[in-house]
PDB file of N, CA and C in Angstrom:
ATOM      1  N   MET A1277     -32.127   0.683 -38.666  1.00 60.00           N
ATOM      2  CA  MET A1277     -31.611   0.268 -37.291  1.00 60.00           C
ATOM      3  C   MET A1277     -30.131   0.415 -37.265  1.00 60.00           C
ATOM      4  N   ASN A1278     -29.773   0.833 -36.217  1.00 77.00           N
ATOM      5  CA  ASN A1278     -28.357   1.580 -35.658  1.00 77.00           C
ATOM      6  C   ASN A1278     -27.666   0.343 -34.964  1.00 77.00           C
ATOM      7  N   ILE A1279     -26.869  -0.348 -35.640  1.00 82.00           N
ATOM      8  CA  ILE A1279     -25.997  -1.573 -35.059  1.00 82.00           C
ATOM      9  C   ILE A1279     -24.824  -1.181 -34.073  1.00 82.00           C
ATOM     10  N   ARG A1280     -24.427   0.025 -34.223  1.00 79.00           N
ATOM     11  CA  ARG A1280     -23.338   0.598 -33.429  1.00 79.00           C
ATOM     12  C   ARG A1280     -23.854   0.337 -31.900  1.00 79.00           C
ATOM     13  N   PRO A1281     -24.736   0.515 -31.113  1.00 75.00           N
ATOM     14  CA  PRO A1281     -24.976   0.088 -29.744  1.00 75.00           C
ATOM     15  C   PRO A1281     -24.873  -1.254 -29.778  1.00 75.00           C
ATOM     16  N   LEU A1282     -25.398  -2.095 -30.411  1.00 74.00           N
ATOM     17  CA  LEU A1282     -25.197  -3.440 -30.131  1.00 74.00           C
ATOM     18  C   LEU A1282     -23.635  -3.885 -30.304  1.00 74.00           C
ATOM     19  N   LEU A1283     -22.988  -3.562 -31.039  1.00 69.00           N
ATOM     20  CA  LEU A1283     -21.724  -3.671 -31.282  1.00 69.00           C
ATOM     21  C   LEU A1283     -20.984  -3.331 -30.121  1.00 69.00           C
ATOM     22  N   PHE A1284     -21.270  -2.356 -29.659  1.00 70.00           N
ATOM     23  CA  PHE A1284     -20.632  -1.617 -28.253  1.00 70.00           C
ATOM     24  C   PHE A1284     -20.795  -2.461 -27.519  1.00 70.00           C
ATOM     25  N   ALA A1285     -22.005  -2.689 -27.238  1.00 70.00           N
ATOM     26  CA  ALA A1285     -22.578  -3.945 -26.059  1.00 70.00           C
ATOM     27  C   ALA A1285     -21.782  -5.223 -25.996  1.00 70.00           C
ATOM     28  N   SER A1286     -21.675  -5.782 -27.443  1.00 73.00           N
ATOM     29  CA  SER A1286     -20.810  -6.970 -27.540  1.00 73.00           C
ATOM     30  C   SER A1286     -19.520  -6.884 -27.122  1.00 73.00           C
ATOM     31  N   VAL A1287     -18.703  -5.794 -27.494  1.00 67.00           N
ATOM     32  CA  VAL A1287     -17.466  -5.612 -27.182  1.00 67.00           C
ATOM     33  C   VAL A1287     -17.184  -5.687 -25.409  1.00 67.00           C
ATOM     34  N   LEU A1288     -18.092  -4.733 -24.752  1.00 63.00           N
ATOM     35  CA  LEU A1288     -17.741  -4.645 -23.419  1.00 63.00           C
ATOM     36  C   LEU A1288     -18.555  -6.225 -22.812  1.00 63.00           C
ATOM     37  N   LEU A1289     -19.258  -6.738 -23.359  1.00 67.00           N
ATOM     38  CA  LEU A1289     -19.581  -8.237 -22.851  1.00 67.00           C
ATOM     39  C   LEU A1289     -18.395  -8.923 -22.972  1.00 67.00           C
ATOM     40  N   ALA A1290     -17.579  -8.710 -24.009  1.00 72.00           N
ATOM     41  CA  ALA A1290     -16.525  -9.857 -24.331  1.00 72.00           C
ATOM     42  C   ALA A1290     -15.386  -9.333 -23.441  1.00 72.00           C
ATOM     43  N   ALA A1291     -15.494  -8.307 -23.315  1.00 64.00           N
ATOM     44  CA  ALA A1291     -14.238  -7.672 -22.364  1.00 64.00           C
ATOM     45  C   ALA A1291     -14.026  -7.863 -20.685  1.00 64.00           C
ATOM     46  N   ALA A1292     -15.409  -7.992 -20.472  1.00 63.00           N
ATOM     47  CA  ALA A1292     -15.672  -8.089 -18.865  1.00 63.00           C
ATOM     48  C   ALA A1292     -14.710  -9.274 -18.174  1.00 63.00           C
ATOM     49  N   PRO A1293     -15.034 -10.223 -18.779  1.00 65.00           N
ATOM     50  CA  PRO A1293     -14.255 -11.212 -17.913  1.00 65.00           C
ATOM     51  C   PRO A1293     -12.702 -11.084 -18.016  1.00 65.00           C
ATOM     52  N   LEU A1294     -12.339 -10.594 -19.070  1.00 58.00           N
ATOM     53  CA  LEU A1294     -10.625 -10.228 -18.804  1.00 58.00           C
ATOM     54  C   LEU A1294     -10.331  -9.271 -17.730  1.00 58.00           C
ATOM     55  N   ALA A1295     -11.407  -8.096 -17.577  1.00 55.00           N
ATOM     56  CA  ALA A1295     -11.110  -7.143 -16.486  1.00 55.00           C
ATOM     57  C   ALA A1295     -11.189  -7.921 -15.129  1.00 55.00           C
ATOM     58  N   TRP A1296     -12.200  -8.783 -15.009  1.00 52.00           N
ATOM     59  CA  TRP A1296     -12.475  -9.574 -13.842  1.00 52.00           C
ATOM     60  C   TRP A1296     -11.122 -10.519 -13.505  1.00 52.00           C
ATOM     61  N   ALA A1297     -10.571 -11.227 -14.615  1.00 51.00           N
ATOM     62  CA  ALA A1297      -9.526 -11.827 -14.200  1.00 51.00           C
ATOM     63  C   ALA A1297      -8.177 -11.228 -13.979  1.00 51.00           C
ATOM     64  N   TYR A1298      -8.048 -10.111 -14.590  1.00 52.00           N
ATOM     65  CA  TYR A1298      -6.850  -9.002 -14.415  1.00 52.00           C
ATOM     66  C   TYR A1298      -6.958  -8.643 -12.494  1.00 52.00           C
ATOM     67  N   GLY A1299      -7.845  -8.314 -12.122  1.00 51.00           N
ATOM     68  CA  GLY A1299      -8.137  -7.938 -10.660  1.00 51.00           C
ATOM     69  C   GLY A1299      -8.097  -9.138  -9.817  1.00 51.00           C
ATOM     70  N   SER A1300      -8.554 -10.685 -10.268  1.00 56.00           N
ATOM     71  CA  SER A1300      -8.321 -11.494  -9.551  1.00 56.00           C
ATOM     72  C   SER A1300      -6.894 -11.822  -9.621  1.00 56.00           C
ATOM     73  N   ALA A1301      -6.131 -12.025 -10.650  1.00 59.00           N
ATOM     74  CA  ALA A1301      -4.417 -12.333 -10.774  1.00 59.00           C
ATOM     75  C   ALA A1301      -4.045 -11.456  -9.757  1.00 59.00           C
ATOM     76  N   ASP A1302      -3.983  -9.981  -9.676  1.00 59.00           N
ATOM     77  CA  ASP A1302      -3.633  -8.974  -8.814  1.00 59.00           C
ATOM     78  C   ASP A1302      -3.713  -9.402  -7.245  1.00 59.00           C
ATOM     79  N   ASP A1303      -5.308  -9.634  -7.074  1.00 63.00           N
ATOM     80  CA  ASP A1303      -5.409 -10.121  -5.676  1.00 63.00           C
ATOM     81  C   ASP A1303      -4.569 -11.238  -5.186  1.00 63.00           C
ATOM     82  N   THR A1304      -4.562 -12.388  -6.166  1.00 66.00           N
ATOM     83  CA  THR A1304      -3.574 -13.595  -5.822  1.00 66.00           C
ATOM     84  C   THR A1304      -2.244 -13.077  -5.641  1.00 66.00           C
ATOM     85  N   LYS A1305      -1.838 -12.315  -6.243  1.00 63.00           N
ATOM     86  CA  LYS A1305      -0.209 -11.898  -6.277  1.00 63.00           C
ATOM     87  C   LYS A1305      -0.033 -11.236  -4.693  1.00 63.00           C
ATOM     88  N   GLN A1306      -1.105 -10.168  -4.398  1.00 56.00           N
ATOM     89  CA  GLN A1306      -0.979  -9.742  -3.101  1.00 56.00           C
ATOM     90  C   GLN A1306      -1.072 -10.904  -2.245  1.00 56.00           C
ATOM     91  N   LYS A1307      -2.094 -11.848  -2.058  1.00 57.00           N
ATOM     92  CA  LYS A1307      -2.179 -12.698  -0.905  1.00 57.00           C
ATOM     93  C   LYS A1307      -1.007 -13.458  -0.892  1.00 57.00           C
ATOM     94  N   GLU A1308      -0.448 -13.872  -2.076  1.00 61.00           N
ATOM     95  CA  GLU A1308       0.800 -14.732  -2.216  1.00 61.00           C
ATOM     96  C   GLU A1308       1.870 -14.104  -1.531  1.00 61.00           C
ATOM     97  N   LYS A1309       2.087 -12.567  -1.609  1.00 54.00           N
ATOM     98  CA  LYS A1309       3.210 -11.750  -1.342  1.00 54.00           C
ATOM     99  C   LYS A1309       3.197 -11.672   0.249  1.00 54.00           C
ATOM    100  N   ALA A1310       1.779 -11.740   0.796  1.00 49.00           N
ATOM    101  CA  ALA A1310       1.586 -11.547   2.277  1.00 49.00           C
ATOM    102  C   ALA A1310       2.176 -12.891   2.872  1.00 49.00           C
ATOM    103  N   LYS A1311       1.797 -13.887   2.156  1.00 50.00           N
ATOM    104  CA  LYS A1311       2.182 -15.185   3.034  1.00 50.00           C
ATOM    105  C   LYS A1311       3.704 -15.421   2.924  1.00 50.00           C
ATOM    106  N   GLN A1312       4.479 -14.836   1.921  1.00 49.00           N
ATOM    107  CA  GLN A1312       6.012 -15.062   1.993  1.00 49.00           C
ATOM    108  C   GLN A1312       6.356 -13.955   2.882  1.00 49.00           C
ATOM    109  N   ASP A1313       5.875 -12.791   2.903  1.00 47.00           N
ATOM    110  CA  ASP A1313       6.422 -11.663   3.971  1.00 47.00           C
ATOM    111  C   ASP A1313       5.435 -10.784   4.404  1.00 47.00           C
ATOM    112  N   PRO A1314       4.917 -11.223   5.365  1.00 44.00           N
ATOM    113  CA  PRO A1314       3.793 -10.600   6.048  1.00 44.00           C
ATOM    114  C   PRO A1314       3.887  -8.942   6.208  1.00 44.00           C
ATOM    115  N   TYR A1315       4.997  -8.425   6.267  1.00 45.00           N
ATOM    116  CA  TYR A1315       5.085  -7.182   6.410  1.00 45.00           C
ATOM    117  C   TYR A1315       5.411  -6.400   4.983  1.00 45.00           C
ATOM    118  N   ALA A1316       5.061  -7.103   4.066  1.00 49.00           N
ATOM    119  CA  ALA A1316       5.278  -6.686   2.636  1.00 49.00           C
ATOM    120  C   ALA A1316       3.958  -6.135   2.186  1.00 49.00           C
ATOM    121  N   VAL A1317       2.937  -6.611   2.699  1.00 46.00           N
ATOM    122  CA  VAL A1317       1.716  -5.919   2.503  1.00 46.00           C
ATOM    123  C   VAL A1317       0.855  -5.343   3.594  1.00 46.00           C
ATOM    124  N   GLN A1318       1.042  -4.181   3.823  1.00 53.00           N
ATOM    125  CA  GLN A1318       0.408  -3.367   4.984  1.00 53.00           C
ATOM    126  C   GLN A1318      -0.590  -2.544   4.510  1.00 53.00           C
ATOM    127  N   GLY A1319      -1.712  -2.400   5.375  1.00 55.00           N
ATOM    128  CA  GLY A1319      -2.836  -1.553   5.042  1.00 55.00           C
ATOM    129  C   GLY A1319      -2.464   0.004   5.349  1.00 55.00           C
ATOM    130  N   SER A1320      -3.191   0.934   5.065  1.00 56.00           N
ATOM    131  CA  SER A1320      -3.042   2.189   5.283  1.00 56.00           C
ATOM    132  C   SER A1320      -3.324   2.847   6.765  1.00 56.00           C
ATOM    133  N   GLY A1321      -3.716   2.011   7.475  1.00 58.00           N
ATOM    134  CA  GLY A1321      -4.116   2.504   8.971  1.00 58.00           C
ATOM    135  C   GLY A1321      -3.080   2.391   9.829  1.00 58.00           C
ATOM    136  N   PRO A1322      -3.126   3.007  11.177  1.00 59.00           N
ATOM    137  CA  PRO A1322      -2.195   3.206  11.946  1.00 59.00           C
ATOM    138  C   PRO A1322      -1.663   1.726  12.479  1.00 59.00           C
ATOM    139  N   HIS A1323      -0.423   1.473  12.351  1.00 74.00           N
ATOM    140  CA  HIS A1323       0.294   0.316  13.140  1.00 74.00           C
ATOM    141  C   HIS A1323       1.264   0.905  14.043  1.00 74.00           C
ATOM    142  N   LYS A1324       1.591  -0.482  14.887  1.00 85.00           N
ATOM    143  CA  LYS A1324       2.580  -0.272  16.201  1.00 85.00           C
ATOM    144  C   LYS A1324       3.826  -0.135  15.470  1.00 85.00           C
ATOM    145  N   PHE A1325       4.978   0.737  15.973  1.00 87.00           N
ATOM    146  CA  PHE A1325       6.219   1.027  15.028  1.00 87.00           C
ATOM    147  C   PHE A1325       6.918  -0.567  14.623  1.00 87.00           C
ATOM    148  N   ASN A1326       6.605  -1.215  16.185  1.00 87.00           N
ATOM    149  CA  ASN A1326       7.262  -2.718  15.595  1.00 87.00           C
ATOM    150  C   ASN A1326       6.572  -3.587  14.949  1.00 87.00           C
ATOM    151  N   ASP A1327       5.671  -3.298  14.203  1.00 85.00           N
ATOM    152  CA  ASP A1327       4.861  -4.026  13.293  1.00 85.00           C
ATOM    153  C   ASP A1327       5.183  -3.827  11.885  1.00 85.00           C
ATOM    154  N   LEU A1328       6.026  -2.692  11.652  1.00 85.00           N
ATOM    155  CA  LEU A1328       6.476  -2.182  10.434  1.00 85.00           C
ATOM    156  C   LEU A1328       7.580  -2.634   9.854  1.00 85.00           C
ATOM    157  N   LYS A1329       7.618  -3.292   8.579  1.00 82.00           N
ATOM    158  CA  LYS A1329       8.685  -3.618   8.020  1.00 82.00           C
ATOM    159  C   LYS A1329       9.873  -2.579   8.006  1.00 82.00           C
ATOM    160  N   GLY A1330      11.007  -3.171   8.515  1.00 87.00           N
ATOM    161  CA  GLY A1330      12.356  -2.095   8.484  1.00 87.00           C
ATOM    162  C   GLY A1330      12.489  -1.867  10.269  1.00 87.00           C
ATOM    163  N   HIS A1331      11.408  -1.790  10.909  1.00 88.00           N
ATOM    164  CA  HIS A1331      11.506  -1.160  12.234  1.00 88.00           C
ATOM    165  C   HIS A1331      12.851  -1.941  13.291  1.00 88.00           C
ATOM    166  N   GLU A1332      13.333  -3.081  12.846  1.00 92.00           N
ATOM    167  CA  GLU A1332      14.366  -3.927  13.446  1.00 92.00           C
ATOM    168  C   GLU A1332      15.809  -2.841  13.531  1.00 92.00           C
ATOM    169  N   LYS A1333      15.635  -1.928  12.756  1.00 94.00           N
ATOM    170  CA  LYS A1333      16.676  -1.076  12.214  1.00 94.00           C
ATOM    171  C   LYS A1333      16.715  -0.133  13.254  1.00 94.00           C
ATOM    172  N   GLY A1334      15.813   0.172  13.928  1.00 94.00           N
ATOM    173  CA  GLY A1334      15.394   1.468  14.722  1.00 94.00           C
ATOM    174  C   GLY A1334      14.891   2.635  14.004  1.00 94.00           C
ATOM    175  N   TYR A1335      14.922   2.567  12.753  1.00 95.00           N
ATOM    176  CA  TYR A1335      14.105   3.811  12.069  1.00 95.00           C
ATOM    177  C   TYR A1335      13.602   3.099  10.811  1.00 95.00           C
ATOM    178  N   LEU A1336      12.721   3.800   9.998  1.00 94.00           N
ATOM    179  CA  LEU A1336      12.020   3.540   8.805  1.00 94.00           C
ATOM    180  C   LEU A1336      12.321   4.267   7.900  1.00 94.00           C
ATOM    181  N   THR A1337      12.546   3.793   6.454  1.00 95.00           N
ATOM    182  CA  THR A1337      13.236   4.892   5.406  1.00 95.00           C
ATOM    183  C   THR A1337      11.440   4.970   4.629  1.00 95.00           C
ATOM    184  N   LEU A1338      11.861   5.942   3.632  1.00 94.00           N
ATOM    185  CA  LEU A1338      10.632   5.824   2.812  1.00 94.00           C
ATOM    186  C   LEU A1338      10.355   4.509   2.173  1.00 94.00           C
ATOM    187  N   GLU A1339      11.338   3.745   1.613  1.00 92.00           N
ATOM    188  CA  GLU A1339      11.142   2.691   1.012  1.00 92.00           C
ATOM    189  C   GLU A1339      10.568   1.311   1.909  1.00 92.00           C
ATOM    190  N   ASP A1340      10.863   1.809   2.948  1.00 90.00           N
ATOM    191  CA  ASP A1340      10.126   0.611   4.110  1.00 90.00           C
ATOM    192  C   ASP A1340       8.678   0.837   4.237  1.00 90.00           C
ATOM    193  N   VAL A1341       7.991   2.185   4.291  1.00 89.00           N
ATOM    194  CA  VAL A1341       6.943   2.514   4.522  1.00 89.00           C
ATOM    195  C   VAL A1341       5.678   2.446   3.042  1.00 89.00           C
ATOM    196  N   GLU A1342       6.380   2.082   1.878  1.00 88.00           N
ATOM    197  CA  GLU A1342       5.911   2.430   0.840  1.00 88.00           C
ATOM    198  C   GLU A1342       4.437   1.586   0.711  1.00 88.00           C
ATOM    199  N   PRO A1343       4.404  -0.018   1.557  1.00 84.00           N
ATOM    200  CA  PRO A1343       3.248  -0.613   1.456  1.00 84.00           C
ATOM    201  C   PRO A1343       2.099   0.217   1.931  1.00 84.00           C
ATOM    202  N   ASN A1344       2.380   1.187   3.208  1.00 84.00           N
ATOM    203  CA  ASN A1344       1.285   1.685   3.835  1.00 84.00           C
ATOM    204  C   ASN A1344       1.192   3.135   3.202  1.00 84.00           C
ATOM    205  N   SER A1345       0.054   3.256   2.363  1.00 84.00           N
ATOM    206  CA  SER A1345      -0.399   4.336   1.605  1.00 84.00           C
ATOM    207  C   SER A1345      -0.327   5.625   2.330  1.00 84.00           C
ATOM    208  N   TRP A1346      -1.080   5.718   3.551  1.00 85.00           N
ATOM    209  CA  TRP A1346      -0.778   7.085   4.303  1.00 85.00           C
ATOM    210  C   TRP A1346       0.337   7.339   4.806  1.00 85.00           C
ATOM    211  N   LEU A1347       1.370   6.327   5.535  1.00 87.00           N
ATOM    212  CA  LEU A1347       2.306   6.555   6.054  1.00 87.00           C
ATOM    213  C   LEU A1347       3.719   6.880   4.703  1.00 87.00           C
ATOM    214  N   ALA A1348       3.287   6.433   3.983  1.00 90.00           N
ATOM    215  CA  ALA A1348       4.089   6.715   2.570  1.00 90.00           C
ATOM    216  C   ALA A1348       3.888   8.465   2.143  1.00 90.00           C
ATOM    217  N   GLY A1349       2.734   8.345   1.925  1.00 90.00           N
ATOM    218  CA  GLY A1349       2.071  10.052   1.633  1.00 90.00           C
ATOM    219  C   GLY A1349       2.773  11.272   2.709  1.00 90.00           C
ATOM    220  N   ASN A1350       2.704  10.840   3.807  1.00 91.00           N
ATOM    221  CA  ASN A1350       2.953  11.503   4.995  1.00 91.00           C
ATOM    222  C   ASN A1350       4.374  11.526   5.439  1.00 91.00           C
ATOM    223  N   PHE A1351       5.135  10.695   5.041  1.00 93.00           N
ATOM    224  CA  PHE A1351       6.466  10.502   5.485  1.00 93.00           C
ATOM    225  C   PHE A1351       7.374  12.071   5.706  1.00 93.00           C
ATOM    226  N   ALA A1352       7.315  12.712   4.685  1.00 95.00           N
ATOM    227  CA  ALA A1352       8.050  13.880   4.734  1.00 95.00           C
ATOM    228  C   ALA A1352       7.461  14.814   5.977  1.00 95.00           C
ATOM    229  N   ARG A1353       6.225  14.818   6.040  1.00 94.00           N
ATOM    230  CA  ARG A1353       5.590  15.633   7.430  1.00 94.00           C
ATOM    231  C   ARG A1353       6.037  14.915   8.677  1.00 94.00           C
ATOM    232  N   CYS A1354       6.205  13.657   8.469  1.00 94.00           N
ATOM    233  CA  CYS A1354       6.292  13.062   9.920  1.00 94.00           C
ATOM    234  C   CYS A1354       7.720  13.033  10.274  1.00 94.00           C
ATOM    235  N   ASP A1355       8.671  12.845   9.192  1.00 96.00           N
ATOM    236  CA  ASP A1355      10.298  13.377   9.544  1.00 96.00           C
ATOM    237  C   ASP A1355      10.761  14.547   9.815  1.00 96.00           C
ATOM    238  N   GLU A1356      10.434  14.723  11.324  1.00 96.00           N
ATOM    239  CA  GLU A1356      10.657  15.984  11.664  1.00 96.00           C
ATOM    240  C   GLU A1356      12.104  16.620  11.680  1.00 96.00           C
ATOM    241  N   ASN A1357      13.180  15.876  11.942  1.00 96.00           N
ATOM    242  CA  ASN A1357      14.266  16.557  11.633  1.00 96.00           C
ATOM    243  C   ASN A1357      15.037  16.406  10.222  1.00 96.00           C
ATOM    244  N   LYS A1358      14.044  15.775   9.087  1.00 96.00           N
ATOM    245  CA  LYS A1358      14.376  15.875   8.142  1.00 96.00           C
ATOM    246  C   LYS A1358      15.764  14.948   7.563  1.00 96.00           C
ATOM    247  N   ASP A1359      15.809  13.763   8.150  1.00 97.00           N
ATOM    248  CA  ASP A1359      17.053  13.051   8.094  1.00 97.00           C
ATOM    249  C   ASP A1359      16.735  11.563   6.965  1.00 97.00           C
ATOM    250  N   SER A1360      15.474  11.910   6.598  1.00 95.00           N
ATOM    251  CA  SER A1360      14.996  10.503   5.588  1.00 95.00           C
ATOM    252  C   SER A1360      14.891   9.359   6.469  1.00 95.00           C
ATOM    253  N   ARG A1361      14.851   9.411   7.977  1.00 96.00           N
ATOM    254  CA  ARG A1361      14.658   8.374   8.543  1.00 96.00           C
ATOM    255  C   ARG A1361      13.590   8.556   9.443  1.00 96.00           C
ATOM    256  N   LEU A1362      12.750   7.779   9.849  1.00 95.00           N
ATOM    257  CA  LEU A1362      11.484   7.672  10.890  1.00 95.00           C
ATOM    258  C   LEU A1362      11.628   7.103  11.950  1.00 95.00           C
ATOM    259  N   VAL A1363      12.155   7.751  13.155  1.00 96.00           N
ATOM    260  CA  VAL A1363      12.173   6.916  14.342  1.00 96.00           C
ATOM    261  C   VAL A1363      11.047   6.822  15.029  1.00 96.00           C
ATOM    262  N   GLU A1364      10.940   5.885  16.069  1.00 94.00           N
ATOM    263  CA  GLU A1364       9.790   5.694  16.807  1.00 94.00           C
ATOM    264  C   GLU A1364       9.217   6.958  17.154  1.00 94.00           C
ATOM    265  N   ALA A1365       9.525   7.669  18.031  1.00 95.00           N
ATOM    266  CA  ALA A1365       9.155   9.180  18.615  1.00 95.00           C
ATOM    267  C   ALA A1365       8.432   9.790  17.295  1.00 95.00           C
ATOM    268  N   GLU A1366       9.214   9.832  16.238  1.00 95.00           N
ATOM    269  CA  GLU A1366       8.696  10.673  14.995  1.00 95.00           C
ATOM    270  C   GLU A1366       7.448   9.996  14.698  1.00 95.00           C
ATOM    271  N   TYR A1367       7.463   8.732  14.616  1.00 92.00           N
ATOM    272  CA  TYR A1367       6.160   7.910  14.240  1.00 92.00           C
ATOM    273  C   TYR A1367       5.050   8.058  15.114  1.00 92.00           C
ATOM    274  N   ASP A1368       5.401   8.011  15.979  1.00 91.00           N
ATOM    275  CA  ASP A1368       4.138   8.227  17.220  1.00 91.00           C
ATOM    276  C   ASP A1368       3.569   9.699  17.124  1.00 91.00           C
ATOM    277  N   ALA A1369       4.596  10.558  17.054  1.00 92.00           N
ATOM    278  CA  ALA A1369       4.085  11.978  17.120  1.00 92.00           C
ATOM    279  C   ALA A1369       3.145  12.213  15.904  1.00 92.00           C
ATOM    280  N   CYS A1370       3.364  11.493  14.853  1.00 89.00           N
ATOM    281  CA  CYS A1370       2.582  11.878  13.609  1.00 89.00           C
ATOM    282  C   CYS A1370       1.361  11.162  13.356  1.00 89.00           C
ATOM    283  N   GLN A1371       1.038  10.108  14.201  1.00 83.00           N
ATOM    284  CA  GLN A1371      -0.187   9.243  14.175  1.00 83.00           C
ATOM    285  C   GLN A1371      -1.249  10.052  14.215  1.00 83.00           C
ATOM    286  N   PRO A1372      -2.242   9.774  13.216  1.00 74.00           N
ATOM    287  CA  PRO A1372      -3.441  10.739  13.143  1.00 74.00           C
ATOM    288  C   PRO A1372      -4.264  10.311  14.578  1.00 74.00           C
ATOM    289  N   VAL A1373      -4.865  11.580  15.146  1.00 67.00           N
ATOM    290  CA  VAL A1373      -5.840  11.204  16.353  1.00 67.00           C
ATOM    291  C   VAL A1373      -7.053  10.564  15.903  1.00 67.00           C
ATOM    292  N   ARG A1374      -7.438   9.585  16.837  1.00 57.00           N
ATOM    293  CA  ARG A1374      -8.623   8.789  16.459  1.00 57.00           C
ATOM    294  C   ARG A1374      -9.615   9.340  17.680  1.00 57.00           C
TER     295      ARG A1374
END
């Protein structure tokens, strides 16, 4: 009888609660961060410019939009004048068509 499959299954079963606990802790951190600063955790969907962290300056930087994965990934394309600042007009023009 080959014991390796049984040993492998035992290790997986023992590690499963650890993986679940790690994910739960990360979710808890995100929720706690959102309570402290609701702008800190943003989805990747479109938002109104005034709903984004950093808008009060009149522009957004890459650091401001990092919580929004879509906008962070498209920041360079959206920044038409390449000044590393995204103003409301650039932001509006860059939004995906629905």
